[in-house]
Coordinates of N, CA and C in Angstrom, one line a residue:
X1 N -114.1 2.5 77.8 CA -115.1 3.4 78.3 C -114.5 4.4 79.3
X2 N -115.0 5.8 79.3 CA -114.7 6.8 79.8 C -115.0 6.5 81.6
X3 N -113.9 6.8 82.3 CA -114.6 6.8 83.9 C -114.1 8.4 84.1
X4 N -115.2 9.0 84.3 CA -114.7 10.5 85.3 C -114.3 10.2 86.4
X5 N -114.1 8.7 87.2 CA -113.4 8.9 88.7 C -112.0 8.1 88.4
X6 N -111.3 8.6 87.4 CA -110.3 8.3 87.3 C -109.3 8.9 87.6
X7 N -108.0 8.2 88.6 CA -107.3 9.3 89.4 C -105.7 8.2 89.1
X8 N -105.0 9.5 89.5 CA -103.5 8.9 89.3 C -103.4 7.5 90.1
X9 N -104.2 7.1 91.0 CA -104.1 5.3 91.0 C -104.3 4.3 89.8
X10 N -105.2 4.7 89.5 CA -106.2 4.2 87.9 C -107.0 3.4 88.8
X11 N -107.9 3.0 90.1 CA -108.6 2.4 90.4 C -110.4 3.0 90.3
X12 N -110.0 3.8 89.7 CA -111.2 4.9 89.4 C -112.4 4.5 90.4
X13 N -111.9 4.9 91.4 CA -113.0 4.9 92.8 C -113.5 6.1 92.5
X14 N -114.6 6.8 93.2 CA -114.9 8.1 93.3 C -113.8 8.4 94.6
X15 N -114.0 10.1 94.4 CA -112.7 10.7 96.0 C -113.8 10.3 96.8
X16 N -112.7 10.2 98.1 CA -113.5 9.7 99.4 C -114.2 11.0 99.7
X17 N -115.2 11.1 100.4 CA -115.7 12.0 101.4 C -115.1 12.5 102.5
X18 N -114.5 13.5 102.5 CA -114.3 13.9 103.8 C -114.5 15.3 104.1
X19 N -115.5 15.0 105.0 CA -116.7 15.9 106.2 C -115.6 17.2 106.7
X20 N -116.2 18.1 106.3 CA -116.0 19.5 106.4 C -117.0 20.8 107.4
X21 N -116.4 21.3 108.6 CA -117.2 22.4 109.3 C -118.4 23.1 107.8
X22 N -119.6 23.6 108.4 CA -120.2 24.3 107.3 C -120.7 23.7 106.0
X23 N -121.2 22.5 105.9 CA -121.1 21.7 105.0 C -122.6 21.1 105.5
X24 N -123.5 21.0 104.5 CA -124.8 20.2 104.0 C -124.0 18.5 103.8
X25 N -124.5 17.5 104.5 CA -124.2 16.1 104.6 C -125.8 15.7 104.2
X26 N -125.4 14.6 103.1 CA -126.6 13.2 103.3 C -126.2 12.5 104.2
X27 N -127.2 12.4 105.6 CA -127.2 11.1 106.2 C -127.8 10.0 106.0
X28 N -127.2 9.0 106.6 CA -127.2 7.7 106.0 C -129.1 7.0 106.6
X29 N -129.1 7.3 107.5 CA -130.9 7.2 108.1 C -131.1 8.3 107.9
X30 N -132.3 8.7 108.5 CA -132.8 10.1 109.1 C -132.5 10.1 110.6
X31 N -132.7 10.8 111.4 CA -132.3 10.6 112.7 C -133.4 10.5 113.7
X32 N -135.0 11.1 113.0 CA -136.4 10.6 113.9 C -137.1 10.6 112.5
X33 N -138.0 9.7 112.7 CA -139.2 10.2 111.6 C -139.8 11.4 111.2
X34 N -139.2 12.1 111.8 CA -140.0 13.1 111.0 C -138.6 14.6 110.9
X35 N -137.4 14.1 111.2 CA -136.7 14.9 110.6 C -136.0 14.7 109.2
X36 N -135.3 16.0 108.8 CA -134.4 15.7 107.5 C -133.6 14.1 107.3
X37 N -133.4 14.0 106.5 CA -132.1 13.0 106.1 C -130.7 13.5 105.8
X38 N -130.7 15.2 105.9 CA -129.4 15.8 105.8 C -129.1 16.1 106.9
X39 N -127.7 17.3 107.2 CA -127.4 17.9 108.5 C -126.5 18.6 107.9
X40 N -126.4 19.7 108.5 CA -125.5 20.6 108.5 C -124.4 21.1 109.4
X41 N -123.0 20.4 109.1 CA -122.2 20.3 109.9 C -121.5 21.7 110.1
X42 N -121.0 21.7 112.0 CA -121.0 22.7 112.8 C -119.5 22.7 113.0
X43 N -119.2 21.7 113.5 CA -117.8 21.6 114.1 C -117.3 19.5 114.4
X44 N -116.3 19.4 114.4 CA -116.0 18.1 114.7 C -115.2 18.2 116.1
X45 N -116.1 17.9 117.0 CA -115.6 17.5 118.7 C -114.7 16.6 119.2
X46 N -114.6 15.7 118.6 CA -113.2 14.2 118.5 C -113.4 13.9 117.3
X47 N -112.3 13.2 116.9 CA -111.8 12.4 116.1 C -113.6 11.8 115.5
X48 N -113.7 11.7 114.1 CA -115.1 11.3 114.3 C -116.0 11.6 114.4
X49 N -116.1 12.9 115.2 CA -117.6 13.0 116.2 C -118.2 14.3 115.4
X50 N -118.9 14.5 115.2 CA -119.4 16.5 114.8 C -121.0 17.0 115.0
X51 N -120.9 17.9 115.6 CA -122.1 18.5 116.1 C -121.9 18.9 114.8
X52 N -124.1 18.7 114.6 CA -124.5 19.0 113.7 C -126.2 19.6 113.9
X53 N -126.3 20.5 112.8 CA -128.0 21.1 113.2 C -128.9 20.1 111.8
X54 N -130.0 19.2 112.3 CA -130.6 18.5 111.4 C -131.8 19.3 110.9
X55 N -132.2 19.6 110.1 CA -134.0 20.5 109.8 C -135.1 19.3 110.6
X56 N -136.2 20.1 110.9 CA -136.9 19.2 112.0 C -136.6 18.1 112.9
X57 N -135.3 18.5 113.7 CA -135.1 17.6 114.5 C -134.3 18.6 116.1
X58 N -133.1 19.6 115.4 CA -132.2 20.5 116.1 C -131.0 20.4 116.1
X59 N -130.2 20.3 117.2 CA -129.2 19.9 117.1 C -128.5 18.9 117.3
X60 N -127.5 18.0 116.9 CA -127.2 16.2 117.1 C -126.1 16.1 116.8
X61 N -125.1 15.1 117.6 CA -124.0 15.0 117.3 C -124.0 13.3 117.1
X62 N -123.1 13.3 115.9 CA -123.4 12.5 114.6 C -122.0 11.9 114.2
X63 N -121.8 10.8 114.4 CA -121.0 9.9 114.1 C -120.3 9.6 112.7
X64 N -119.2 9.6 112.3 CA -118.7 9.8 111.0 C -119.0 8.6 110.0
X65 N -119.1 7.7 110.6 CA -120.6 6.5 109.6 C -121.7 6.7 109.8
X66 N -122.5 7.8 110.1 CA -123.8 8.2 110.2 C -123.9 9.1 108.9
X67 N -123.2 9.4 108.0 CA -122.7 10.9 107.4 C -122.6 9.7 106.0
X68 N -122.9 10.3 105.1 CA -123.0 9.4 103.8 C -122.5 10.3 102.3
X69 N -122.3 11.4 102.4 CA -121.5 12.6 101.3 C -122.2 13.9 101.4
X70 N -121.4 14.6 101.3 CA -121.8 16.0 101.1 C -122.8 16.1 99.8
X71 N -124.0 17.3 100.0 CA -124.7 17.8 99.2 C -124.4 18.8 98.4
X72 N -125.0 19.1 97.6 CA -124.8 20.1 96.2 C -125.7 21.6 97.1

């Protein structure tokens, strides 16, 4: 069977995620009830850390297990 996540390991994982300034994220909760479940990453402050602007919520800085893959 065909895997498209197949990579010169052959453990055909999908690529990891890694979180980029300017970038649409799925987060992993939402962050209040009644904001988005995405965010829109601004900048990364430490190792980890990145301010980010959520739709109906503002602005939040968001922990790099809070962060679940980039959006289309």
């Amino acid at each position: 069977m065909f895997n498209h996540y197949q990579t010169s390991t052959g453990c055909g994982c999908p690529p990891a995620f890694v979180p980029q300034p300017y970038q649409w994220v799925q987060l992993r909760d939402p962050i209040s009830t009644y904001s988005f479940d995405q965010a829109y990453l601004l900048c990364e402050v430490t190792s980890g850390e990145w301010i980010a602007w959520v739709p109906n919520y503002g602005e939040a800085r968001l922990r790099r297990e809070q962060l679940l893959q980039a959006t289309d």
